mmCIF file of C-alpha atoms in Angstrom:
data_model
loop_
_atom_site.group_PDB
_atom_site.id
_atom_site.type_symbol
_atom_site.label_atom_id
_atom_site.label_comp_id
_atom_site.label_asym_id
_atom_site.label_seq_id
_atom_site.Cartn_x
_atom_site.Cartn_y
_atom_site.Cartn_z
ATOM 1 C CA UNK A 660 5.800 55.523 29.197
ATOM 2 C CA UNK A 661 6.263 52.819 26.625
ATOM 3 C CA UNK A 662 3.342 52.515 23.771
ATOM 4 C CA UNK A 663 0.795 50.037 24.316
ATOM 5 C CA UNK A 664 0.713 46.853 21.678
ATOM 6 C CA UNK A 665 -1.447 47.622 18.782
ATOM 7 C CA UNK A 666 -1.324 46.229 15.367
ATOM 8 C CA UNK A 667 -3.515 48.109 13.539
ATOM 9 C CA UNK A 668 -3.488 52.156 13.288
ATOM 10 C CA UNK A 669 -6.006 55.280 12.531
ATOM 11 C CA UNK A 670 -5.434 57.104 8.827
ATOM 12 C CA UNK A 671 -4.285 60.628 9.641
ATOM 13 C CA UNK A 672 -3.504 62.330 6.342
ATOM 14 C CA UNK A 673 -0.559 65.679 6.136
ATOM 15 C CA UNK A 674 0.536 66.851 3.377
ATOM 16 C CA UNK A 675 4.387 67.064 3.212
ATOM 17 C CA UNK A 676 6.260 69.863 1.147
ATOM 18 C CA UNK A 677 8.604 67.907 -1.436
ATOM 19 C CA UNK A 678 12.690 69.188 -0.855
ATOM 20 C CA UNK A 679 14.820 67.353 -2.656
ATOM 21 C CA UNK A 680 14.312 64.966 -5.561
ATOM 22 C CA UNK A 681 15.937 62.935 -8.329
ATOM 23 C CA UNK A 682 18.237 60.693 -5.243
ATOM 24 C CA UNK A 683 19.544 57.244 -6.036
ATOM 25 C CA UNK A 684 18.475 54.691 -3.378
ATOM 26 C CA UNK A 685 18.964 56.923 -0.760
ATOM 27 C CA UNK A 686 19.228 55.397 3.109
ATOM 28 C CA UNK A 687 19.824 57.790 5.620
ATOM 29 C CA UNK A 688 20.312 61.813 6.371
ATOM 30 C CA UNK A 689 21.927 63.495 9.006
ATOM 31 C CA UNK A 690 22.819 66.861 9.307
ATOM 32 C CA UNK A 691 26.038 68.980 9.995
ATOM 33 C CA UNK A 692 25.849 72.882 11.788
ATOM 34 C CA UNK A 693 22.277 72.212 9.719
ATOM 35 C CA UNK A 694 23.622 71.288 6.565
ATOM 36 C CA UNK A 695 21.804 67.923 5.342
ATOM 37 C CA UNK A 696 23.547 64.990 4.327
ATOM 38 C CA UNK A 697 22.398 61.870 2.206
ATOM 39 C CA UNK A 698 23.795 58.632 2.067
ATOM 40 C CA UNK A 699 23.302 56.661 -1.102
ATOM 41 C CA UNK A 700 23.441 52.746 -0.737
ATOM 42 C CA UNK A 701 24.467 51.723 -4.771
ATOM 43 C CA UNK A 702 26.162 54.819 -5.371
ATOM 44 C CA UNK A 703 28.139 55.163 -2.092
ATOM 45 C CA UNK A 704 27.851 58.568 -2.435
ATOM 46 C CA UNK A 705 27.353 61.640 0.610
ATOM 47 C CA UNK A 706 25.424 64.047 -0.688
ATOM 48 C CA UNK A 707 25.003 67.765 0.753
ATOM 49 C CA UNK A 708 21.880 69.524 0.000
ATOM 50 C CA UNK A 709 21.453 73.640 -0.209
ATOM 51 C CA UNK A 710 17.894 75.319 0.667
ATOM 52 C CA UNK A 711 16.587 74.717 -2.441
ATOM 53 C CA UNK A 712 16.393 71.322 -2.474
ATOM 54 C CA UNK A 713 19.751 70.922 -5.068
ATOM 55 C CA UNK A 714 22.455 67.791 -3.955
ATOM 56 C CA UNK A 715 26.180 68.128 -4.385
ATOM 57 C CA UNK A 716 28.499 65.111 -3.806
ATOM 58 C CA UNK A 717 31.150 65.574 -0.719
ATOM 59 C CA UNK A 718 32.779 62.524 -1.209
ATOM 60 C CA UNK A 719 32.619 59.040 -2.406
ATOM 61 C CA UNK A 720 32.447 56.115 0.253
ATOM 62 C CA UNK A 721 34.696 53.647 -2.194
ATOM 63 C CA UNK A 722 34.539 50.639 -0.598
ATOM 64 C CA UNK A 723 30.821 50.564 -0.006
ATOM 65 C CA UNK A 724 30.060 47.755 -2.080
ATOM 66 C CA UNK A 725 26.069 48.384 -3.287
ATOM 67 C CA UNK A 726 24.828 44.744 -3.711
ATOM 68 C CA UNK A 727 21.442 43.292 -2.275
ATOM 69 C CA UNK A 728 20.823 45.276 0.771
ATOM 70 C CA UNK A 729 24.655 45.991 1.312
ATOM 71 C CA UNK A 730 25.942 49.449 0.551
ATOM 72 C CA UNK A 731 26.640 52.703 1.936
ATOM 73 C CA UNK A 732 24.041 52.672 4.879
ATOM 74 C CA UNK A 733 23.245 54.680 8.324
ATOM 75 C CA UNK A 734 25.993 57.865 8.645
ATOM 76 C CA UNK A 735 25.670 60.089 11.405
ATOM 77 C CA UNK A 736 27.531 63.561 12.594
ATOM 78 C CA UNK A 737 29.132 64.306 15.948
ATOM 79 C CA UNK A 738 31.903 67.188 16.080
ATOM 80 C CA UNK A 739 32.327 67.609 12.879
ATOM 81 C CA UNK A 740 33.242 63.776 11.749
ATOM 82 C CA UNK A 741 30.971 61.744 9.944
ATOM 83 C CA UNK A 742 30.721 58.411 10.579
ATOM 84 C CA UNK A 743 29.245 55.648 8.438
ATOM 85 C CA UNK A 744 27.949 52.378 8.084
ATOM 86 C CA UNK A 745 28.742 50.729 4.730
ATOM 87 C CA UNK A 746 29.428 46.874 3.557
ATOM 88 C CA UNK A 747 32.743 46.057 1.921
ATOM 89 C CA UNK A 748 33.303 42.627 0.792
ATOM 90 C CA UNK A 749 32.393 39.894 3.296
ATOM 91 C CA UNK A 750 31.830 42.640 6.381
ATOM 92 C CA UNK A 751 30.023 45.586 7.628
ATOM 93 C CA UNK A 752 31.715 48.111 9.219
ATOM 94 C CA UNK A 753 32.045 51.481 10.666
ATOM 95 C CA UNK A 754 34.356 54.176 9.994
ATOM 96 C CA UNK A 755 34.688 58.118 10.205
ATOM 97 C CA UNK A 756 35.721 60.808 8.527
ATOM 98 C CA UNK A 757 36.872 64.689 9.011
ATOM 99 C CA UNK A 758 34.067 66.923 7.543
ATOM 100 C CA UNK A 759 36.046 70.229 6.229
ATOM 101 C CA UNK A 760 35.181 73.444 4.104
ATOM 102 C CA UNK A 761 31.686 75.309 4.477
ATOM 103 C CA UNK A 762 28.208 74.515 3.527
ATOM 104 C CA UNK A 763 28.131 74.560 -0.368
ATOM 105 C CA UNK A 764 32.356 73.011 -0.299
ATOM 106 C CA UNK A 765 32.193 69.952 2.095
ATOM 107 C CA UNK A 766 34.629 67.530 1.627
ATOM 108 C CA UNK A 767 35.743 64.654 3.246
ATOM 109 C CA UNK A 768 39.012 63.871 4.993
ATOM 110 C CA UNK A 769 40.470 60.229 5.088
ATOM 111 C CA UNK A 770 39.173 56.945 6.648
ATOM 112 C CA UNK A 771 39.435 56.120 9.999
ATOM 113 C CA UNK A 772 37.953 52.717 10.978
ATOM 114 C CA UNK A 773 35.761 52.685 13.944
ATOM 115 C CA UNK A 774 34.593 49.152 13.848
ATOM 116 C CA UNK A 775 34.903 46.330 11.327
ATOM 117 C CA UNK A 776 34.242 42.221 11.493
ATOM 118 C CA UNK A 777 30.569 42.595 11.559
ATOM 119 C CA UNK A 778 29.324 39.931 9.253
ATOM 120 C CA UNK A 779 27.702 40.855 6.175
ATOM 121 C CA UNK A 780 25.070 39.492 3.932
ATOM 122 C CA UNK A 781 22.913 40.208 0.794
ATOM 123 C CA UNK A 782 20.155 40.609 3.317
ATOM 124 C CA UNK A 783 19.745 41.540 6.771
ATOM 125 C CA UNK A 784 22.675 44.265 7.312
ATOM 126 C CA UNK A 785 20.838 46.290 9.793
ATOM 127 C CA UNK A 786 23.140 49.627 9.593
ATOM 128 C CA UNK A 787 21.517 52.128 11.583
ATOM 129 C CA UNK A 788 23.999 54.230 13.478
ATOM 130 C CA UNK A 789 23.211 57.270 16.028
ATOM 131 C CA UNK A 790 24.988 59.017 19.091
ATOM 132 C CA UNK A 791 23.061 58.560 22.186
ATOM 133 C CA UNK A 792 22.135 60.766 24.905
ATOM 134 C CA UNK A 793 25.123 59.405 26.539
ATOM 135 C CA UNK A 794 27.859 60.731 23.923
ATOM 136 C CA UNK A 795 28.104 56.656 23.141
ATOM 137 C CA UNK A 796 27.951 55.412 19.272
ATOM 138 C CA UNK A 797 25.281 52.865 19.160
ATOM 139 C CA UNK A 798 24.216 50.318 15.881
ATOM 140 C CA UNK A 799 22.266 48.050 14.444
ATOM 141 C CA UNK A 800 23.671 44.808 13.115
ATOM 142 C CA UNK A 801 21.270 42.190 11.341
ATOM 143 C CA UNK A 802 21.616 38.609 11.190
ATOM 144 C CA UNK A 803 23.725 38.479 7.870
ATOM 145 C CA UNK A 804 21.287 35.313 7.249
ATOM 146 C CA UNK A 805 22.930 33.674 9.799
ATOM 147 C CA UNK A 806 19.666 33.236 12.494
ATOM 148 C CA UNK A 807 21.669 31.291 15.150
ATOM 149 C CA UNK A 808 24.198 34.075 15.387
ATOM 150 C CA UNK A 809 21.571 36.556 16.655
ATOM 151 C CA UNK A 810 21.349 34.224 20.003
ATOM 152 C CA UNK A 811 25.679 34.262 20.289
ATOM 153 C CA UNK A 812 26.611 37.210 22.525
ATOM 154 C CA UNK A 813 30.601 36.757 20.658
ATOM 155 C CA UNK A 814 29.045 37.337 17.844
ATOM 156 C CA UNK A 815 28.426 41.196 16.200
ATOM 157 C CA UNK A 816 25.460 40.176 13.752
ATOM 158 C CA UNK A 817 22.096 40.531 15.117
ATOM 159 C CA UNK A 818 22.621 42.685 17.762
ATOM 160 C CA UNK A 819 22.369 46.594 19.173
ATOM 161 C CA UNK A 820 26.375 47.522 19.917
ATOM 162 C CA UNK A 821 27.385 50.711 22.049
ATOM 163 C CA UNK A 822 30.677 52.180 21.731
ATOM 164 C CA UNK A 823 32.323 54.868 21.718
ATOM 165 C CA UNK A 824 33.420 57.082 18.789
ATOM 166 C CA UNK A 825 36.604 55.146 18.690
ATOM 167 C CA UNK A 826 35.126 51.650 18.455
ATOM 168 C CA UNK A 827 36.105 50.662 22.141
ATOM 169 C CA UNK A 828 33.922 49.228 24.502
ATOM 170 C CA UNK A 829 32.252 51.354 27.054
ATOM 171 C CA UNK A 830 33.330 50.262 30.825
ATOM 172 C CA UNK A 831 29.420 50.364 31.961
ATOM 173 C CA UNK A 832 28.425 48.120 28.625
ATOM 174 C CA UNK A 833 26.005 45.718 29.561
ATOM 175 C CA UNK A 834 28.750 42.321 29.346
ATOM 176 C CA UNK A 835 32.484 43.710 30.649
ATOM 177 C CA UNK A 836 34.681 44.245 27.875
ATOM 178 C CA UNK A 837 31.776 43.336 24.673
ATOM 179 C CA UNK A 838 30.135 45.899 22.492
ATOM 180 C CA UNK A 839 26.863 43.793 22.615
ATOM 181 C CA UNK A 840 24.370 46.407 24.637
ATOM 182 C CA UNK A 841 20.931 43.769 23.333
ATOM 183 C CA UNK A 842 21.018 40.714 21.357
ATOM 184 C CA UNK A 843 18.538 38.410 19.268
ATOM 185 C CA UNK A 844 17.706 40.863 16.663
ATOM 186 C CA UNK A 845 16.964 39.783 13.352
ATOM 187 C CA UNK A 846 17.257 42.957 11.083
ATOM 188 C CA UNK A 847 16.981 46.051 13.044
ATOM 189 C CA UNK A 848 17.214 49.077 11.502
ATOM 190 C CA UNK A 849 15.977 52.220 13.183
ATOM 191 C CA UNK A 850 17.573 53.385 17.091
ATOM 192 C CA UNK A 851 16.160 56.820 18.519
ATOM 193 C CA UNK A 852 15.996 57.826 22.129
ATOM 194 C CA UNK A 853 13.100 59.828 23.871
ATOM 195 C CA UNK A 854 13.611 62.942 26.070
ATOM 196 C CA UNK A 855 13.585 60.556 28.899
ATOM 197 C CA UNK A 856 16.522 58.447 27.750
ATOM 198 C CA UNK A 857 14.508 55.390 26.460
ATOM 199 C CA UNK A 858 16.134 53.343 23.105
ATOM 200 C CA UNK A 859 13.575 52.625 20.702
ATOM 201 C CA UNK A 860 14.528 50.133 18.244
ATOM 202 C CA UNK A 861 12.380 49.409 15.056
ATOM 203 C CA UNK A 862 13.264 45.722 13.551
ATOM 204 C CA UNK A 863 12.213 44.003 10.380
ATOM 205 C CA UNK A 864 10.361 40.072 11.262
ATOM 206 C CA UNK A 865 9.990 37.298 8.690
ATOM 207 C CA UNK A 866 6.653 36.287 8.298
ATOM 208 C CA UNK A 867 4.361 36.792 11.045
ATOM 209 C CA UNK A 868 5.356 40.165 12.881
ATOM 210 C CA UNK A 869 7.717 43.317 12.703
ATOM 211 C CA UNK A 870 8.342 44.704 16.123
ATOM 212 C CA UNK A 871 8.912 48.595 17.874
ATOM 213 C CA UNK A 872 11.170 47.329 20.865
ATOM 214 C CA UNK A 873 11.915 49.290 23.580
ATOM 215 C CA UNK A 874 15.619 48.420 24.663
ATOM 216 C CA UNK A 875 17.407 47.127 28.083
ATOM 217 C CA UNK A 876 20.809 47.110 28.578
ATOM 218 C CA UNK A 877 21.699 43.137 28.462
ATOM 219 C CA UNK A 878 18.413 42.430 26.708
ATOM 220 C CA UNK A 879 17.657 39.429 24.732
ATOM 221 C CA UNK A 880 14.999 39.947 22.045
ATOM 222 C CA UNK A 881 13.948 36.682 20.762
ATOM 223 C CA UNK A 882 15.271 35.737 17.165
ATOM 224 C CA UNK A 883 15.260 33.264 16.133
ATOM 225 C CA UNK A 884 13.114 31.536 18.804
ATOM 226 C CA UNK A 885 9.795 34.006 18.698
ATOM 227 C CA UNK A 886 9.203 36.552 16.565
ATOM 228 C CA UNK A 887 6.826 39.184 17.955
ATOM 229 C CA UNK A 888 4.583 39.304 21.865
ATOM 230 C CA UNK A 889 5.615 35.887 22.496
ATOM 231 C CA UNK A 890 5.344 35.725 26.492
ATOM 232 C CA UNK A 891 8.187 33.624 26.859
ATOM 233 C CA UNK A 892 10.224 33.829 29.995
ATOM 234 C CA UNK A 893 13.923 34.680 28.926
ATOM 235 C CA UNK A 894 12.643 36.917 26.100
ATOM 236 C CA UNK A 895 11.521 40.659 25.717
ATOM 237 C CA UNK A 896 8.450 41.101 24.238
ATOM 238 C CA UNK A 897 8.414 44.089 21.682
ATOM 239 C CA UNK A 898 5.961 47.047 22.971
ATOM 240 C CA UNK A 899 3.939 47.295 18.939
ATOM 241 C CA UNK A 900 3.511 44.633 16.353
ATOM 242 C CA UNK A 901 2.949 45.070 13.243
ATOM 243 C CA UNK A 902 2.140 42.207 9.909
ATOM 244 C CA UNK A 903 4.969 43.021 7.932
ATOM 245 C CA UNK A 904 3.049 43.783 4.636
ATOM 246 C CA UNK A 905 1.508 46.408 6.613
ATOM 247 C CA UNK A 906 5.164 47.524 7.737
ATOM 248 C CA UNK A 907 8.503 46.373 7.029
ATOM 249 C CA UNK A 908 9.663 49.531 9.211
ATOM 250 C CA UNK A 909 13.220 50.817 8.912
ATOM 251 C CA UNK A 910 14.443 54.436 10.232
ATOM 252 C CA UNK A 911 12.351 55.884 13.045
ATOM 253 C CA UNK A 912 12.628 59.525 15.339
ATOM 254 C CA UNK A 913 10.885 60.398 18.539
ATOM 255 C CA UNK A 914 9.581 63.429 18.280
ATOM 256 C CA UNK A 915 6.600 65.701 19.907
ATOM 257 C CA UNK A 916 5.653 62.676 22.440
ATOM 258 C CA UNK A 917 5.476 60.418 19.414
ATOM 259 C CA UNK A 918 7.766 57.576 17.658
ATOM 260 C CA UNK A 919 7.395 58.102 13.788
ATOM 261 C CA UNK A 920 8.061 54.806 11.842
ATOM 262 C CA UNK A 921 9.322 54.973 8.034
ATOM 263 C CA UNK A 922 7.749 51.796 6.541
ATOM 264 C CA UNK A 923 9.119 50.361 3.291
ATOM 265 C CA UNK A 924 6.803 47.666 2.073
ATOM 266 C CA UNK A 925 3.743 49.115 4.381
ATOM 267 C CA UNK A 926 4.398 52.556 2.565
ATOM 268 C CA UNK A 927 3.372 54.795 4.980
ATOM 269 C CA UNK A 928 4.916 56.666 8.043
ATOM 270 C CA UNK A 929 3.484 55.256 10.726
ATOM 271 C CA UNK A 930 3.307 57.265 14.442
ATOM 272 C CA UNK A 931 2.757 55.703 17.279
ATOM 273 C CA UNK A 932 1.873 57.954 20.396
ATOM 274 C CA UNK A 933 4.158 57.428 23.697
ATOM 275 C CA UNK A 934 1.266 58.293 26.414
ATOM 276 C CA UNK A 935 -1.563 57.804 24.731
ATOM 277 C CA UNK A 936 -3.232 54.294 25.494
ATOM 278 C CA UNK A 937 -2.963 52.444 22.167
ATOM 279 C CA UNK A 938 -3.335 53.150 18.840
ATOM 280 C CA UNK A 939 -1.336 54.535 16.239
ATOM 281 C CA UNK A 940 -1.326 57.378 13.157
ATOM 282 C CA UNK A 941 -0.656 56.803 9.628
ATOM 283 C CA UNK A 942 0.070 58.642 6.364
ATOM 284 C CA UNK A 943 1.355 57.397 3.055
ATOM 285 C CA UNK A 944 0.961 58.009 -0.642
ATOM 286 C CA UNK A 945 4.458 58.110 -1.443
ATOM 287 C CA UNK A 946 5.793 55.044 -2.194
ATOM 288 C CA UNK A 947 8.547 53.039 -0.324
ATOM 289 C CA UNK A 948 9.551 54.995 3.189
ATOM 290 C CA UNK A 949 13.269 54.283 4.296
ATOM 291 C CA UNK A 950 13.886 57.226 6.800
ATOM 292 C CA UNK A 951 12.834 60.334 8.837
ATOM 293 C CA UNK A 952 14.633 62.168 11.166
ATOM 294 C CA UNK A 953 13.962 65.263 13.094
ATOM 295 C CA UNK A 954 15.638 68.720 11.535
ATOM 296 C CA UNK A 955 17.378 71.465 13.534
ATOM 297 C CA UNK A 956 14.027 73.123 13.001
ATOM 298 C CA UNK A 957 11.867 70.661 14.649
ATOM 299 C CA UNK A 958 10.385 69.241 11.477
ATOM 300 C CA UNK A 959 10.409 65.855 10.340
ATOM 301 C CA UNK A 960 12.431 65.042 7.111
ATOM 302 C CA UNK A 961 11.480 61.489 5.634
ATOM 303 C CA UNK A 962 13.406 59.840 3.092
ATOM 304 C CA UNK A 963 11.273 57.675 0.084
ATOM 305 C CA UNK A 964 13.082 54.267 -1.024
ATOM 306 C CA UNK A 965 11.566 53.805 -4.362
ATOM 307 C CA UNK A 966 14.605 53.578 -6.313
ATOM 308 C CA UNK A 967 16.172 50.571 -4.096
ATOM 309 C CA UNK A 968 14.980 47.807 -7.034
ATOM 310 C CA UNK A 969 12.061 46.563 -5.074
ATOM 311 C CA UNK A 970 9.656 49.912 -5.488
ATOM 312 C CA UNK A 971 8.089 51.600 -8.197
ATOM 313 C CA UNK A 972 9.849 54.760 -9.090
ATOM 314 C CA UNK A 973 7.991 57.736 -10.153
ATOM 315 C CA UNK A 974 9.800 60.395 -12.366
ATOM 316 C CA UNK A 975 10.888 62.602 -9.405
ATOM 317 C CA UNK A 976 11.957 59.733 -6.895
ATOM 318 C CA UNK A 977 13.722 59.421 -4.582
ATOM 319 C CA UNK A 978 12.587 62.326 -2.300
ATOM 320 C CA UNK A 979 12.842 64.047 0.459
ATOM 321 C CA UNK A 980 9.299 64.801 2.052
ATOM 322 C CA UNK A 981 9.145 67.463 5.281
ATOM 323 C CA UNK A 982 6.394 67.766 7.880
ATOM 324 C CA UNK A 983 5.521 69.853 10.174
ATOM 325 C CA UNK A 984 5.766 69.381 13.576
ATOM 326 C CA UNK A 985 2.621 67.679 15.382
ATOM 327 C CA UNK A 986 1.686 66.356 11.340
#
């Protein structure tokens, strides 16, 4: 069942245990056979991280290029490759990598390109990547400050793509032979499924509302003609709404019947139940909120963004924060 609209949300306060600190504009974590791994956006560095909490670099992405919101982005893990989303130059694009050696001596093998030609930007990258239920690659591409583009299916910016781990279209893809699976985004940046199969798609508005979208094949989301529950015939209406000073929301994960929401200018992790009527659960007090996934162990692992030149560092920032399940 899809969440009911809501813009507004009940204070529920957890305590997270602090495991990792002292990152550099960190954007994303996945994990490998349980190992995690950090992506840093400036540095363009992959990061492993032991049980203590202490980072060691696998590899340098060289050609991220760390300017504005352009960098080394969403990465994600499937058979032992890692795949990231970075910007170099004028484009976005996707590539992959072999992961060798052991916890404690990653490295990384050479670049394979997945995907590239997606138009870049200072702003509005998107650069959330996953693996579906479906074995498919799916990611987020923003505008590039290019609004119309979000509305022009040849287009890559401003859209959800689905392909698979070798950049080719899927043969049940929404438009035959295009890796467009939704369109009219403006700056999407979090894609997790529920047990059920359902996309969830967190995306960044402009000035009125920042949306939790629940995603059809061949669906057409809006921007730039409405932002947020709009009612227009043509368009689908997002399923939460949210100002964006009180959001801003980037990475999400569905986990224990919820969708958790890591906000970056709304500073809190927001969760938003999936059966209950309406409402929705927030916690904060740590600054800037750029990810959270769920660990091998059922947890949640969120990732602070204080160090990204529009937050307010503290000495140990950036972190990594972990709650327990049902927090």
């Amino acid at each position: 069942m899809s969440p009911a609209p809501s813009t507004s949300g009940t204070a529920a306060p957890a305590t997270p245990a602090v495991l990792a600190t002292g990152l550099d504009a960190p954007w994303s974590i996945a994990f490998r056979d349980g190992v995690p791994l950090v992506s840093e956006r400036d540095s363009g560095r992959i990061l492993e991280l032991n049980a203590e909490g202490s980072s060691r670099e696998v590899g340098v992405i060289a050609d991220a290029a760390g300017s504005g919101e352009g960098g080394l982005l969403g990465i994600a893990v499937q058979d032992g490759v890692l795949f990231t989303y970075l910007t170099a130059g004028r484009e976005n694009r996707i590539e992959r990598r072999d992961l060798t050696g052991t916890a404690g001596a990653l490295a990384l093998g050479p670049a394979e390109t997945v995907l590239d030609g997606i138009p870049a930007g200072r702003v509005h990258n998107g650069g959330r990547i996953a693996f579906g239920p479906d074995g498919m690659l799916y990611a987020t591409t923003g505008d590039a400050g290019d609004r119309e583009s979000a509305q022009d299916r040849d287009s890559l910016s401003g859209k959800i793509l689905r392909m698979t781990a070798d950049g080719a279209a899927p043969g049940d893809n929404p438009f035959p032979g295009s890796l467009v699976y939704s369109y009219g985004h403006r700056n999407p940046q979090g894609i997790a499924w529920d047990p059920d199969g359902v996309l969830y798609a967190s995306e960044f508005g402009q000035d009125t509302w920042d949306e939790l979208n629940v995603i059809e094949p061949g669906g057409n989301y809006g921007w730039p003609e409405v932002e947020g529950i709009a009612g227009e015939a043509g368009f689908i209406d997002p399923v939460q709404q949210w100002t964006p000073e009180d959001a801003s929301p980037s990475g999400i994960a569905v986990a224990n019947g919820s969708v958790y929401i890591a906000n970056l200018r709304g500073e809190r992790l927001r969760r938003v139940p999936l059966q209950e009527p309406a409402g929705a659960a927030e916690s904060g007090g740590y600054g800037r909120l750029r990810d959270v996934v769920e660990a091998p162990d059922g947890s949640l692992w969120v990732l602070t963004n204080n160090t990204d030149g529009r937050g307010k560092p503290g000495p140990d920032d950036d972190r990594i924060l972990r709650l327990s399940p049902g927090s």
